[in-house]
Coordinates of C-alpha atoms in Angstrom, one line a residue:
X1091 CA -19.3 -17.2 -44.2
X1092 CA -21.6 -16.1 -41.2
X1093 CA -19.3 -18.2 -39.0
X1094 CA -16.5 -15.0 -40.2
X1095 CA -18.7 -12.4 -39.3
X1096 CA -19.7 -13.5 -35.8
X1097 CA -15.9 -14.0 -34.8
X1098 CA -14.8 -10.4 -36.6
X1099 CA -18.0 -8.6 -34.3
X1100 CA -17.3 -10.4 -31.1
X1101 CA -13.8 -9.5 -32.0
X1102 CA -14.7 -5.6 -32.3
X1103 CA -17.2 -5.8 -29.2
X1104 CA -13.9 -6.9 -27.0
X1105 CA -11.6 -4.1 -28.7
X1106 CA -14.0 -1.7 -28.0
X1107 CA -14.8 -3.1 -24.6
X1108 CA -11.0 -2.7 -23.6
X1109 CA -11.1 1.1 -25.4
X1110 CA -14.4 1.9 -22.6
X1111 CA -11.7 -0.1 -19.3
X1112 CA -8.3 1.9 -20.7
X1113 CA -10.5 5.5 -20.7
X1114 CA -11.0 4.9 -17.1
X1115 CA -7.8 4.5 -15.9
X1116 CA -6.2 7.6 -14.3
X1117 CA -3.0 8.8 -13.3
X1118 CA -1.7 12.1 -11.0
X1119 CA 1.7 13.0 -11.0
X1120 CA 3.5 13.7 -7.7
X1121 CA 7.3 15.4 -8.0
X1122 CA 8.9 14.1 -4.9
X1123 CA 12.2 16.1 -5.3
X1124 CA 13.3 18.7 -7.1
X1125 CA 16.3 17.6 -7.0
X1126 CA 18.2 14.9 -9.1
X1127 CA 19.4 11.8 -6.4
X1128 CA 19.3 8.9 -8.5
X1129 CA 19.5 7.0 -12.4
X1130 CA 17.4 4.3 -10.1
X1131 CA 14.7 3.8 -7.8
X1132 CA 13.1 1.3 -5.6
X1133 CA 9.8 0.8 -4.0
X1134 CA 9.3 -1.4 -0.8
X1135 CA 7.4 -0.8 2.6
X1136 CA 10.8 0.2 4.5
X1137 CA 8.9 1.2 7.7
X1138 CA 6.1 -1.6 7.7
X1139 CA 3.3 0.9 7.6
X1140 CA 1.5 -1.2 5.1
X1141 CA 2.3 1.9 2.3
X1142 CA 5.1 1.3 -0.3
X1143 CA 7.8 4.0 -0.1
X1144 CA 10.4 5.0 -3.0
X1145 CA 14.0 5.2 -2.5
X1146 CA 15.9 7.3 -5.1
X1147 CA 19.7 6.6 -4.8
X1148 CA 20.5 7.5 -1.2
X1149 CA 16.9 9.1 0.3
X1150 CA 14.0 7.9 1.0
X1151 CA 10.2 9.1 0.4
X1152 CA 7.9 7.7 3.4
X1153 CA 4.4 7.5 2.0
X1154 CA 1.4 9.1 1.8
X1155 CA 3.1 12.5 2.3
X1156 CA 6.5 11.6 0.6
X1157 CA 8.7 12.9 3.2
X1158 CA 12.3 12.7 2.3
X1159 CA 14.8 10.6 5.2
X1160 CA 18.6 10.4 4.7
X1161 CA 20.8 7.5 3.9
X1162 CA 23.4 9.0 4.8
X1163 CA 24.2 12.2 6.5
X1164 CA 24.3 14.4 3.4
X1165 CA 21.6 13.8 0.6
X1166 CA 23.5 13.9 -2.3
X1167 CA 22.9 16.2 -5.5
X1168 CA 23.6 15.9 -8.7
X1169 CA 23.6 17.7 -12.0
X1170 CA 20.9 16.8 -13.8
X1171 CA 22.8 16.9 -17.5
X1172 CA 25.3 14.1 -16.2
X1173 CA 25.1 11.2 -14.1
X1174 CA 24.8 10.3 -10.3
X1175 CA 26.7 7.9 -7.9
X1176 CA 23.8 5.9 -7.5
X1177 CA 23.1 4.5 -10.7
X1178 CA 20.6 1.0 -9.9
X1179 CA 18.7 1.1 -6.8
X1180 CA 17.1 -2.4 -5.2
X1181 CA 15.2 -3.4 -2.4
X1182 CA 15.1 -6.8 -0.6
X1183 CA 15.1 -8.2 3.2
X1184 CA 19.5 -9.0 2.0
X1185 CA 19.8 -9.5 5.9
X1186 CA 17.3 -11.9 6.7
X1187 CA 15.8 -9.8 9.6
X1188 CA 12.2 -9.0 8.4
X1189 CA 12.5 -5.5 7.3
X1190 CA 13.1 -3.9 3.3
X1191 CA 16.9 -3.4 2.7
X1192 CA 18.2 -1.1 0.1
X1193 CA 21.3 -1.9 -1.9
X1194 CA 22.4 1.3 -3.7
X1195 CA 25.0 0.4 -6.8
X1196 CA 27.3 3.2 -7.7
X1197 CA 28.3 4.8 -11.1
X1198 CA 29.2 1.6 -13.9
X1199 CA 32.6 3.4 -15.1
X1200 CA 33.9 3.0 -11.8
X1201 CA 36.7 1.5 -11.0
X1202 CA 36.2 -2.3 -9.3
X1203 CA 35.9 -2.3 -6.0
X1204 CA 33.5 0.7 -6.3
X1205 CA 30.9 1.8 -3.3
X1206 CA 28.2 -0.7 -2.7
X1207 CA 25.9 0.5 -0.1
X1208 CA 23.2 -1.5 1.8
X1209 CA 21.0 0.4 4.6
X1210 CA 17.8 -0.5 6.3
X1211 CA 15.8 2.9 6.0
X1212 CA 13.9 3.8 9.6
X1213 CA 11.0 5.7 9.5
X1214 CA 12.4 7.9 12.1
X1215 CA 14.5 9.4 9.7
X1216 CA 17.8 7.5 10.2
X1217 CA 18.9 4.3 8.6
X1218 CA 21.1 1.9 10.4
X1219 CA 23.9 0.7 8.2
X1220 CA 23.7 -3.4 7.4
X1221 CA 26.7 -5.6 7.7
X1222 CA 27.9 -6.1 4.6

């Protein structure tokens, strides 16, 4: 019976170990954007600075500051009550050449065929488009 009662306390001495550890951990929230760009996101280190950046749709936000870089020449916005046209976002050297691609999937309901977009984000703010 003592056997019991020394597994049910080392038992409540690790639960209330893990309790002290999950009190400790803290978060801060950051709004990038105030606008809506994206269903889905990606993190990578696009410019190799040793920071991971996000990529919402079809911008970019280069870490520590979270300054915004283009895609494409206009940074799409979209109501926030519907959907956008960049519904999964992923990130992955696709080309083979060292640096963080991003593919950018378009809206589901779309018809076949739809826009698939792949572009190596640049810290200086432009993105050079990847062969598809």
């Amino acid at each position: 019976m003592s056997y019991r009662w020394l597994v049910c306390l080392l038992m409540l001495c690790g639960t209330l170990a893990a309790a002290e550890e999950a009190k400790k951990v803290r978060f801060k929230k950051t709004q990038l954007d105030a606008k809506f760009r994206s269903e889905g996101v990606c993190v990578a280190d696009f410019n190799k600075d040793g920071k991971l950046d996000i990529c919402a749709g079809f911008v970019w936000y280069e870490a520590p500051d979270w300054k915004m870089h283009l895609l494409t020449d206009k940074a799409p916005e979209y109501d926030p009550k519907g959907y956008s046209n960049a519904f999964c976002a992923f990130a992955d050297d696709l080309n083979g050449d060292g640096w963080s691609d991003v593919l950018v999937v378009d809206f589901p309901a779309r018809p076949p065929g739809g826009s698939r977009t792949r572009r190596r984000p640049t810290s200086r703010g432009r993105s050079i488009r990847s062969p598809r």
